[in-house]
Coordinates of C-alpha atoms and ligand atoms in Angstrom, one line a residue:
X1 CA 275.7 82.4 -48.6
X2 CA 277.3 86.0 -48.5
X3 CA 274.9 88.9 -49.0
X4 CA 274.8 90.8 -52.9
X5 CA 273.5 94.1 -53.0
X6 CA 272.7 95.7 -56.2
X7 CA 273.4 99.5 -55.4
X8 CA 272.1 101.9 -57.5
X9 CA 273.7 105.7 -58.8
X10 CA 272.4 106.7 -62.1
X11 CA 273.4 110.0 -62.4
X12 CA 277.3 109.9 -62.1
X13 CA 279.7 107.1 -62.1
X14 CA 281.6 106.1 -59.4
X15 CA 284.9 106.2 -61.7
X16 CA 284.4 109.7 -62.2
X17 CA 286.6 112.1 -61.0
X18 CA 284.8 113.9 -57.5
X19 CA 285.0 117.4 -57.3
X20 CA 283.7 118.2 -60.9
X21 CA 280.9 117.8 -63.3
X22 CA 278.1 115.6 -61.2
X23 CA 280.8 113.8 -58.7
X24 CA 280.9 114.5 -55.5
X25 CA 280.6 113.0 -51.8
X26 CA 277.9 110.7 -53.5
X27 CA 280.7 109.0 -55.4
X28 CA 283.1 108.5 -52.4
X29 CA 280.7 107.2 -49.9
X30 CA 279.4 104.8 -52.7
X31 CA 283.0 103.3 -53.3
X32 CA 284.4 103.5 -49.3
X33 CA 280.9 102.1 -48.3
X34 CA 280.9 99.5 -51.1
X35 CA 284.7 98.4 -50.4
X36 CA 284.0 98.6 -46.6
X37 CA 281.0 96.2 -47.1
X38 CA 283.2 93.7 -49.7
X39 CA 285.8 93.8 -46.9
X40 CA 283.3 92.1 -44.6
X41 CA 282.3 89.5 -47.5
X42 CA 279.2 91.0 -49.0
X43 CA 279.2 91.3 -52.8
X44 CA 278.3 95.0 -54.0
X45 CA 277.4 95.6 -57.5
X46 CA 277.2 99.3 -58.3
X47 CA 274.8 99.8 -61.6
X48 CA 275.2 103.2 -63.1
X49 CA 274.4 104.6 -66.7
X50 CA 277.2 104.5 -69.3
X51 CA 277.8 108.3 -69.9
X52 CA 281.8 107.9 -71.7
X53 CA 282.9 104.8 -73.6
X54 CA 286.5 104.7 -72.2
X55 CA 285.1 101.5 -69.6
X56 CA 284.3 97.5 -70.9
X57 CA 280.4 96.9 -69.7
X58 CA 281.9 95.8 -66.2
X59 CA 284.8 97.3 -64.3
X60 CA 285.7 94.9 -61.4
X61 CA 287.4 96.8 -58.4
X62 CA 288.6 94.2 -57.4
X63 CA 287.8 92.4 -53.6
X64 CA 283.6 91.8 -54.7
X65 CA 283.1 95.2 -55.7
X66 CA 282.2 95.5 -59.3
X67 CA 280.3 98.6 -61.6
X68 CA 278.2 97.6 -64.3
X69 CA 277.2 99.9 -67.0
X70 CA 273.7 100.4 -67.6
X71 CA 273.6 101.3 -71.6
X72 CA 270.7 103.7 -71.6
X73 CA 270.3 106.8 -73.8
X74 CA 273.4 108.7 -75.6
X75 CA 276.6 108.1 -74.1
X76 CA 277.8 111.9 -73.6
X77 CA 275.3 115.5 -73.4
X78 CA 272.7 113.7 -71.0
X79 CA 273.0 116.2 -68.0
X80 CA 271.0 115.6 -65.1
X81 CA 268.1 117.8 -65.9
X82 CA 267.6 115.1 -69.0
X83 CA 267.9 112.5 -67.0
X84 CA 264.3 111.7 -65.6
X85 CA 263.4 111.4 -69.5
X86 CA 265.1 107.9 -69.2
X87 CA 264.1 106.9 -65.8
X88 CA 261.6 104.0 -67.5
X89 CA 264.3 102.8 -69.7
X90 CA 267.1 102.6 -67.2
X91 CA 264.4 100.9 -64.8
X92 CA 264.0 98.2 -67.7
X93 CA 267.8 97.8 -67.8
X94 CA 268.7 98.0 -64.5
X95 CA 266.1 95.3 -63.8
X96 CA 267.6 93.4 -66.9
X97 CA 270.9 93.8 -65.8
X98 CA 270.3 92.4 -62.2
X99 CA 268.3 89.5 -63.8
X100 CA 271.5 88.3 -65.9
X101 CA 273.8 88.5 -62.8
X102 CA 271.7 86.4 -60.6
X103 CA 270.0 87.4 -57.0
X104 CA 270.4 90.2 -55.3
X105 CA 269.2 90.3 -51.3
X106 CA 268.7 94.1 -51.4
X107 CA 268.9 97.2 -53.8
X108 CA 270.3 100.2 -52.8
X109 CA 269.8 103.3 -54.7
X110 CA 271.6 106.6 -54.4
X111 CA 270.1 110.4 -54.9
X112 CA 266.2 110.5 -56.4
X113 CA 266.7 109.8 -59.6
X114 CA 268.1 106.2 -59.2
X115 CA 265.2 105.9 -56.6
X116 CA 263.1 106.5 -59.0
X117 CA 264.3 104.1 -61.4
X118 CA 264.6 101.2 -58.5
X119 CA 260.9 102.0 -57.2
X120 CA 259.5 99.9 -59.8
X121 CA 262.2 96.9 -60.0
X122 CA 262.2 96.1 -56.4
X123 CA 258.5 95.8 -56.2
X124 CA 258.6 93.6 -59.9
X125 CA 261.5 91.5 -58.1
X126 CA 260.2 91.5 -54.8
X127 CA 263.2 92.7 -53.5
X128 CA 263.9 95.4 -50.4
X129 CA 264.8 98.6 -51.5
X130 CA 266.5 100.8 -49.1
X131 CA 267.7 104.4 -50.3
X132 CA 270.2 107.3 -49.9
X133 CA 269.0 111.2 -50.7
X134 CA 271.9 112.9 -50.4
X135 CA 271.0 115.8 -50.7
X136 CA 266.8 117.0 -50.5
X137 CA 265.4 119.4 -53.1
X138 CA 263.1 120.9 -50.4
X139 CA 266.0 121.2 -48.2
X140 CA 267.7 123.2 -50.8
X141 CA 265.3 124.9 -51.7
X142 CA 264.5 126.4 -48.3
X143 CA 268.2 128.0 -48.3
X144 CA 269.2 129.2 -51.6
X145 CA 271.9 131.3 -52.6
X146 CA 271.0 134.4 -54.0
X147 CA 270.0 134.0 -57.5
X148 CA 270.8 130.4 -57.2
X149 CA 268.0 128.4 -59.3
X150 CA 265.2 126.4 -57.4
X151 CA 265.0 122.8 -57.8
X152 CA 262.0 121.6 -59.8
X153 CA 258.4 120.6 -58.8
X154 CA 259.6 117.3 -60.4
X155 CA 262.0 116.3 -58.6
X156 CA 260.2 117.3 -55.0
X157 CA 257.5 114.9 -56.5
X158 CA 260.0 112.0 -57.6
X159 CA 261.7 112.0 -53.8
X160 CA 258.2 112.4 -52.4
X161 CA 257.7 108.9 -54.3
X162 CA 261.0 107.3 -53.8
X163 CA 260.5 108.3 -50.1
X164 CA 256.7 106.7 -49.9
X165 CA 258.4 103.9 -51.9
X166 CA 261.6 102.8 -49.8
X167 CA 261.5 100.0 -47.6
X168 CA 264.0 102.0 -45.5
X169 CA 265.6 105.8 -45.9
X170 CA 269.4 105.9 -44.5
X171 CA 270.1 109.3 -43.5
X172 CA 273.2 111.2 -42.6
X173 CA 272.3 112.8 -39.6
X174 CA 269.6 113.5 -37.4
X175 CA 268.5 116.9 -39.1
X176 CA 268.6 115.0 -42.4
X177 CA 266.0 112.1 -41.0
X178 CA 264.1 114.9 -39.1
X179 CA 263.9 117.0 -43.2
X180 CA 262.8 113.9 -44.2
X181 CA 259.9 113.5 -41.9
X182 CA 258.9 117.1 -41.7
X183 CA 259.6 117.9 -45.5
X184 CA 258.5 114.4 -47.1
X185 CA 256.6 113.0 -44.5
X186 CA 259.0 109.9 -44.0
X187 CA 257.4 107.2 -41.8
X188 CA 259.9 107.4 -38.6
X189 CA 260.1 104.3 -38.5
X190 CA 261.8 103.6 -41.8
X191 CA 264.4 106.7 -41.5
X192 CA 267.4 105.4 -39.9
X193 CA 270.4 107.8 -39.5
X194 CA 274.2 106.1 -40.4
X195 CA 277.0 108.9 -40.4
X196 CA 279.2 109.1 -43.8
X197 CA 283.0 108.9 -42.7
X198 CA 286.4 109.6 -44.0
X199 CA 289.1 107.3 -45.0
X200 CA 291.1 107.8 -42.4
X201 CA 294.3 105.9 -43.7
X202 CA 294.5 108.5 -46.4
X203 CA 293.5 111.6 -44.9
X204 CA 296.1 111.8 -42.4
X205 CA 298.9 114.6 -41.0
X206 CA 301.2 112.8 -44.1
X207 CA 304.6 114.1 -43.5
X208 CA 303.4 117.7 -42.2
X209 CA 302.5 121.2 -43.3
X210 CA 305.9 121.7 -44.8
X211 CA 306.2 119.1 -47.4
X212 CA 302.8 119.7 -48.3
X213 CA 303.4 123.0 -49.1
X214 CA 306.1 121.9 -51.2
X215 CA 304.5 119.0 -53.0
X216 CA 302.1 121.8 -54.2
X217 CA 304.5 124.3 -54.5
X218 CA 303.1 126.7 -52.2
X219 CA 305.0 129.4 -49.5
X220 CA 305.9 127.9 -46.4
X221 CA 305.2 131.0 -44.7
X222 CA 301.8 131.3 -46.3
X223 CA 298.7 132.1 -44.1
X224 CA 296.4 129.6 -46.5
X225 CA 292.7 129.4 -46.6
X226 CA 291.3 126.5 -48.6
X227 CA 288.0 125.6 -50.5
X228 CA 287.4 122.6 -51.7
X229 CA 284.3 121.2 -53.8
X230 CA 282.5 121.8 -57.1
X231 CA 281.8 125.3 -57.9
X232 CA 278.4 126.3 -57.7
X233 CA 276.5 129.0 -56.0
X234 CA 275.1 126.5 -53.2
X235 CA 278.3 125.5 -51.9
X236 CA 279.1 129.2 -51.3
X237 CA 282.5 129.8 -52.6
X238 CA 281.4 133.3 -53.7
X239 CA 280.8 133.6 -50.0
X240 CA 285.0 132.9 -49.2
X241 CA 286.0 135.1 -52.0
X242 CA 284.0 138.2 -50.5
X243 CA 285.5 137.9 -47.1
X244 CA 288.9 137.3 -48.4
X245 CA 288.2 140.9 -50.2
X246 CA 286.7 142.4 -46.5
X247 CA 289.5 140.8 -44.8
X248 CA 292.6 142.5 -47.1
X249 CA 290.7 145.8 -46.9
X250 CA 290.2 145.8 -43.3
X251 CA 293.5 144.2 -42.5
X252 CA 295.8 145.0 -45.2
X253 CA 299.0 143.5 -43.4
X254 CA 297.5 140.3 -44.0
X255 CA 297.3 140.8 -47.8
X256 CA 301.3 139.8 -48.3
X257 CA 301.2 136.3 -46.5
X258 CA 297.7 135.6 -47.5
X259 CA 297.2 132.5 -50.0
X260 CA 293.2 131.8 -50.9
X261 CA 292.9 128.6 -52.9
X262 CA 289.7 127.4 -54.7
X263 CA 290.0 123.7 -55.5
X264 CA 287.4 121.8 -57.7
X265 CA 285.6 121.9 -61.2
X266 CA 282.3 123.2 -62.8
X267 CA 279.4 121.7 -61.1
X268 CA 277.2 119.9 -63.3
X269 CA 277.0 121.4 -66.8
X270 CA 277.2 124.9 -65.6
X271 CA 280.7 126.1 -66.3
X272 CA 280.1 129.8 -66.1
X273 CA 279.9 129.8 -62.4
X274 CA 283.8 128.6 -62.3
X275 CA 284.1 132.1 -65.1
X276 CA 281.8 134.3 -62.9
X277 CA 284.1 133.5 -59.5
X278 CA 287.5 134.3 -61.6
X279 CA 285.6 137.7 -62.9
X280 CA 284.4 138.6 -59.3
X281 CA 288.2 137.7 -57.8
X282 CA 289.4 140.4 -60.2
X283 CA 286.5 143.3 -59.6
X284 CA 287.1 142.7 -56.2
X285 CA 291.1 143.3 -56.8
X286 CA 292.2 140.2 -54.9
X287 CA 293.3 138.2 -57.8
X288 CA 297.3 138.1 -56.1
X289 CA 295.6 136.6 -53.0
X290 CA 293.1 134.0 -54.9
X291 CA 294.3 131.1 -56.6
X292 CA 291.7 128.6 -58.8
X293 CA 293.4 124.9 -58.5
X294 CA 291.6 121.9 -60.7
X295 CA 289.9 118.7 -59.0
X296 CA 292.4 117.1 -57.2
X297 CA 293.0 113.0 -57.0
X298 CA 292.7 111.7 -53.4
X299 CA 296.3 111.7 -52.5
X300 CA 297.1 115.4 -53.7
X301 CA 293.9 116.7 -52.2
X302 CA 295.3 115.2 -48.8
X303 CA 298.0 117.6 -49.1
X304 CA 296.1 120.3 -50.2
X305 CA 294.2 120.1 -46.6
X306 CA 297.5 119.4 -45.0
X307 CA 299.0 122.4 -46.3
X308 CA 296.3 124.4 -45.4
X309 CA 296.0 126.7 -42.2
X310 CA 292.3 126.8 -42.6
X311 CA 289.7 125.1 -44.9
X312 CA 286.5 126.6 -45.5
X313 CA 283.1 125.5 -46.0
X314 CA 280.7 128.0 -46.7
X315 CA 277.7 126.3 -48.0
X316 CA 273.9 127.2 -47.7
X317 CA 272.4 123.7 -46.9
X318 CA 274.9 120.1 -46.5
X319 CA 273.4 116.8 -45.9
X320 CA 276.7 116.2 -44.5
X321 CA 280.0 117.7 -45.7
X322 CA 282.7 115.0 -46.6
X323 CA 285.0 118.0 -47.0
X324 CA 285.2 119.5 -43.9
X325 CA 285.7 115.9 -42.3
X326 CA 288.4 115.2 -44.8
X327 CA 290.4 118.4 -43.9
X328 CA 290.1 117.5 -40.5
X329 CA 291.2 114.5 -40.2
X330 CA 294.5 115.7 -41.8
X331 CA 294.4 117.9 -38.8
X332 CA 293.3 121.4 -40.2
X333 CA 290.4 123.1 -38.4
X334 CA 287.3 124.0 -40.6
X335 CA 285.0 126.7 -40.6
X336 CA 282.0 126.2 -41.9
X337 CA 278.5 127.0 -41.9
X338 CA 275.9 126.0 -39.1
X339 CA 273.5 124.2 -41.6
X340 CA 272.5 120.7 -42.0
X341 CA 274.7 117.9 -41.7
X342 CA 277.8 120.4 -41.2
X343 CA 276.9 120.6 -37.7
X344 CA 277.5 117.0 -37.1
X345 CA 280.7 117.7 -39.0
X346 CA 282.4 119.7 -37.3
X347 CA 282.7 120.4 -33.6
X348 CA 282.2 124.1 -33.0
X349 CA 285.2 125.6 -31.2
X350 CA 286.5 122.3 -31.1
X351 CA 287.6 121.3 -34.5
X352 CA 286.5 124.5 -36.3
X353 CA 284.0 127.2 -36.3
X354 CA 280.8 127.5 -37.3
X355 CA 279.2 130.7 -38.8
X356 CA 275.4 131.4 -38.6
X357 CA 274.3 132.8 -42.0
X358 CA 276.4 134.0 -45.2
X359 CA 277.2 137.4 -44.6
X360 CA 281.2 137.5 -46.1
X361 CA 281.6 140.4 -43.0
X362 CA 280.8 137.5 -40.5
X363 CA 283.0 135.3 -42.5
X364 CA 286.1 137.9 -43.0
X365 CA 285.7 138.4 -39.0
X366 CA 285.8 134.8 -38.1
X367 CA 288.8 133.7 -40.4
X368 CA 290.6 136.9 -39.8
X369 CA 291.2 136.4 -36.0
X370 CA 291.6 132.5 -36.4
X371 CA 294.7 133.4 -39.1
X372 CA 295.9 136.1 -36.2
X373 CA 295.9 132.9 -33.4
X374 CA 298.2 130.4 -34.2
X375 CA 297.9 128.8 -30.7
X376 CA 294.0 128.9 -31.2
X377 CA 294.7 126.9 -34.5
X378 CA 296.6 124.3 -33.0
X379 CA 294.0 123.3 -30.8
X380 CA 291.8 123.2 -33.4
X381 CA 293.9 121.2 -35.1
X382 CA 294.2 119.0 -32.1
X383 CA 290.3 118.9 -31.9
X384 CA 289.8 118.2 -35.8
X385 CA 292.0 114.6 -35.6
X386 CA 290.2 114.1 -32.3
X387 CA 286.9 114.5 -34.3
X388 CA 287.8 113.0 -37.9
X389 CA 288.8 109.7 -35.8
X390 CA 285.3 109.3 -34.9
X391 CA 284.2 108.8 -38.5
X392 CA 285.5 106.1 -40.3
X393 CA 284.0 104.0 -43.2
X394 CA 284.1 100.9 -41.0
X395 CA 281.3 102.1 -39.6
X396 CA 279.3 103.8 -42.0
X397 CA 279.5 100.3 -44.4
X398 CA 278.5 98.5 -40.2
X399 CA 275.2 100.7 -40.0
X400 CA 274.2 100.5 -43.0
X401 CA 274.5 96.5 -43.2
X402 CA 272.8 96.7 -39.9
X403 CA 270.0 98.3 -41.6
X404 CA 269.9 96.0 -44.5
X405 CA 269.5 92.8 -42.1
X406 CA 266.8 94.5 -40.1
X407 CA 264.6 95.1 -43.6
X408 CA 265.4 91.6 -44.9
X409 CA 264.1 90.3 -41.7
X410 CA 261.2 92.2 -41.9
X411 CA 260.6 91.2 -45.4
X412 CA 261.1 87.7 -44.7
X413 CA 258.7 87.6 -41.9
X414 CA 256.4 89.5 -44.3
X415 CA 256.2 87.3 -46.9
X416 CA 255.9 84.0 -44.3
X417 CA 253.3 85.7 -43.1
X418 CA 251.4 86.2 -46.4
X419 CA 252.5 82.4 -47.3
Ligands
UDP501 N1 286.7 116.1 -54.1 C1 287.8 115.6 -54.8 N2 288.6 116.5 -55.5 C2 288.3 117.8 -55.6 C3 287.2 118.3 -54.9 C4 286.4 117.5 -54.1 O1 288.0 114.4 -54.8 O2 289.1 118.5 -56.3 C5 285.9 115.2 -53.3 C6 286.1 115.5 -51.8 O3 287.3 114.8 -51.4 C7 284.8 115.0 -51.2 C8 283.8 115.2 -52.3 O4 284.5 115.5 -53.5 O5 285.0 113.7 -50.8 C9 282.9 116.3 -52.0 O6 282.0 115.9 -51.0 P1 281.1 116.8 -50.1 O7 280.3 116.0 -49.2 O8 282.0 117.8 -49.4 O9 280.3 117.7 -51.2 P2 279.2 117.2 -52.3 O10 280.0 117.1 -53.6 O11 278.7 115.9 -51.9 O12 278.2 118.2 -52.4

C-alpha cells in the first residue's frame, strides 16, 4: 500500500499567498515537496488551521495532495504570537482529524509551533514524527538586526521540546544540522540534512531580459537591482536601500539608469516596517531610484528575477534562502549575505557574491562594481543556472522519503522488538 503522510503547518496555509503576512519559503517547500512526493505515489495530507473562510474543510490539489482545515480558535486576528495559546486544542483536532481520515505512516510537522502540536499526537498514535524548523529562534537570535525584536524564551523552549521529541529533524544544510546540535543539543544521529530546491520548470531564462522588462513595464536599459521577500528587519532590506543611497552619492552617473525594486508584503502582522522603508527611501532622497512592488504570483516573480541585473539578499541569518536560488535559476547572479544556509545557496564568485556582515558601505561597494561589469555578470549568470540546476524538488521530496523509510524501519523494528 502507498505511503500517507499527515504533514503538519499550523501557522500559515499553504494557499496563502508567499511573500506576505506569515508565507514564505515554508509554504513553497511544503507544496513542491508534497507534489514531488504525490508524483512518486505517496498520499500527503497537509493539516493547517483555518485562518479565512474563502476554502470548503478540504481543498484537494489534485494528484494525492490534499489540505485539510483544522477549525481551531477565531478564523481571522490570530497572529503567530497567539498562536501557542491554541497548541492543545489544535493537537486535539489535528489528532481528530487524522483519526477520521484513516492511517497515516508518518507525521510531518513544519516550524515549532506545529511541532509542538504533533509532539503529543504521534506519541498518543504511535506514529513517527519527523520535523522541519525552518528557521531556529536561537539562530536568530544570535544575529539580529538592529533594533529587531528577540524571539521569546517560549519559543526557544517549545523547539528545545519539539527537538528532544522528533523521531528525526530534516535540516537544510549542514550549518542548520550543526545549530541544531550546538544550539538545541539535537542527537546527531536524528539530524539528517535534505537541501530545499527550486522549481526548475518555472524559474527559467523564460523568453529573456527584454520581455521581462516589458511584461513588468520596466526600462530596457535599466541597471536593476532586485529584493524579494517579506519585509522585515531580519531579511535586511533596510540593508539594500542604504547602499543604494551610498552608491548614488558616491557614483552619481549611476543614479539615471539605476532601478531598485523591493518586492514582497508586510511580514507577519507588522505593517509599519513596509511604512518605515518607504519613509527611510525618501530621507535618504532616493525615492526616483527605489521602487516598492506587491507580492508577486509565481509566474510574474519569474520575470521579476529575469528582468533583473542583480538580486539581492541581504539578510542576517537564512536557514536557506529559496530566493536567491529562485533568481538564479532564471540566470541572475545573487548577492547575498555569508550567513546560514545562504552559503549553500549561492556559489561565491560563481553564481553571486557573498558579503560578510551588513555594513550598506560593503554592500554599495560590492553591487556598484558588479553593475560597472557586465562581462563579470554574465558569468555569473552562467554560474547561477549552473548552480540552480543542482537543486530541484525531485530531490528534496527523494531525501526526505529516504528519511521517512529509514524511521519507519526503525520504528518497526522497535516495536517487534518490544512485542
Ligand atoms: N515569494 C513570492 N512572492 C513574493 C515574494 C516572495 O512568491 O512577492 C516567495 C519566493 O518565491 C520564495 C519565498 O516566498 O519562494 C520566500 O522564501 P525564502 O526562503 O527566500 O524566505 P522565507 O520567507 O522563507 O524567509
Amino acid at each position: 500500500m502507498n505511503r500517507r503522510v499527515a504533514t503538519l503547518m499550523v501557522h500559515t496555509s499553504p494557499l496563502d499567498q508567499a511573500g506576505t503576512g506569515d508565507a514564505g519559503g515554508m509554504n513553497i517547500y511544503v507544496c513542491e515537496s508534497a507534489a514531488q512526493m504525490a508524483a512518486q505515489g505517496i498520499q500527503v495530507d497537509i493539516f493547517t488551521r483555518r485562518a479565512n473562510n474563502d476554502y470548503p474543510d478540504i481543498v484537494d490539489l489534485g494528484n494525492g495532495v490534499r489540505v485539510l482545515h483544522l477549525n481551531v480558535g477565531p478564523v481571522h486576528g490570530v497572529t503567530k504570537e497567539k498562536l501557542p495559546a491554541l497548541i492543545p486544542d489544535l493537537s486535539a483536532a489535528f489528532k481528530a482529524a487524522m483519526m477520521c481520515q484513516g492511517s497515516y505512516d508518518i507525521i510531518h510537522s513544519h516550524y515549532w509551533i506545529s511541532g509542538k502540536v504533533a509532539m503529543p499526537v504521534a506519541k498518543e498514535l504511535g506514529i513517527p514524527l519527523a520535523h522541519t524548523m525552518h528557521t531556529m529562534a536561537r539562530v536568530k537570535n544570535l544575529a539580529l538586526a538592529e533594533g529587531e525584536t528577540p524571539e521569546p524564551m517560549i519559543r526557544v523552549q517549545g523547539e528545545s521540546q519539539v527537538v528532544a521529541a522528533a523521531d528525526a529533524l530534516i535540516a537544510n544544510t549542514d550549518a542548520e544540522a550543526a545549530s541544531l546540535v550546538s544550539l538545541y543539543e539535537a542527537c546527531p544521529d536524528n539530524v539528517s540534512v535534505v537541501s530545499p530546491g527550486v522549481n526548475l520548470e518555472m524559474f527559467t531564462t523564460g523568453a529573456g531580459k527584454n520581455i521581462a522588462r516589458k511584461n513588468l513595464d520596466l526600462p530596457l536599459d535599466a541597471l536593476l537591482v532586485t529584493f524579494v521577500g517579506r519585509i522585515q528587519p531580519h531579511k535586511g532590506p533596510e540593508v539594500l536601500i542604504r547602499a543604494v543611497a551610498e552608491m548614488v552619492s558616491h557614483s552619481p552617473a549611476l543614479r539615471s539608469k539605476l532601478v531598485t525594486l523591493i518586492v514582497g508584503g508586510a511580514s507577519g502582522a507588522n505593517t509599519s516596517e513596509v511604512d518605515r522603508m518607504k519613509e527611510l527611501v525618501n530621507w535618504l532622497g532616493i525615492s526616483d531610484v527605489v521602487r516598492f512592488a506587491p507580492p508577486a504570483q509565481r509566474q510574474e516573480l519569474a520575470d521579476y528575477y529575469r528582468a533583473s541585473d542583480l538580486v539581492c539578499v541581504p539578510s542576517y541569518s537564512e536557514s536557506f534562502g529559496l530566493v536567491a536560488l529562485e533568481a538564479q535559476a532564471c540566470g541572475t547572479p545573487v548577492v547575498a549575505s555569508a550567513v546560514g544556509g545562504l552559503r549553500t545557496a549561492v556559489a561565491d564568485g560563481i553564481s553571486g557574491v557573498l558579503v560578510d556582515g551588513h555594513d550598506p558601505r560593503a554592500w554599495s561597494s560590492v553591487i556598484a562594481r558588479l553593475l560597472q561589469e557586465p562581462q563579470r555578470r554574465i558569468l555569473l549568470s552562467m554560474g547561477a543556472l549552473e548552480h540552480a540546476s543542482h537543486f530541484g524538488w525531485a530531490a528534496t521530496s527523494r531525501g526526505t522519503l529516504d528519511i521517512y523509510d529509514r524511521v519507519l524501519s526503525i520504528n518497526e523494528a522497535a516495536k517487534k522488538s518490544i512485542g
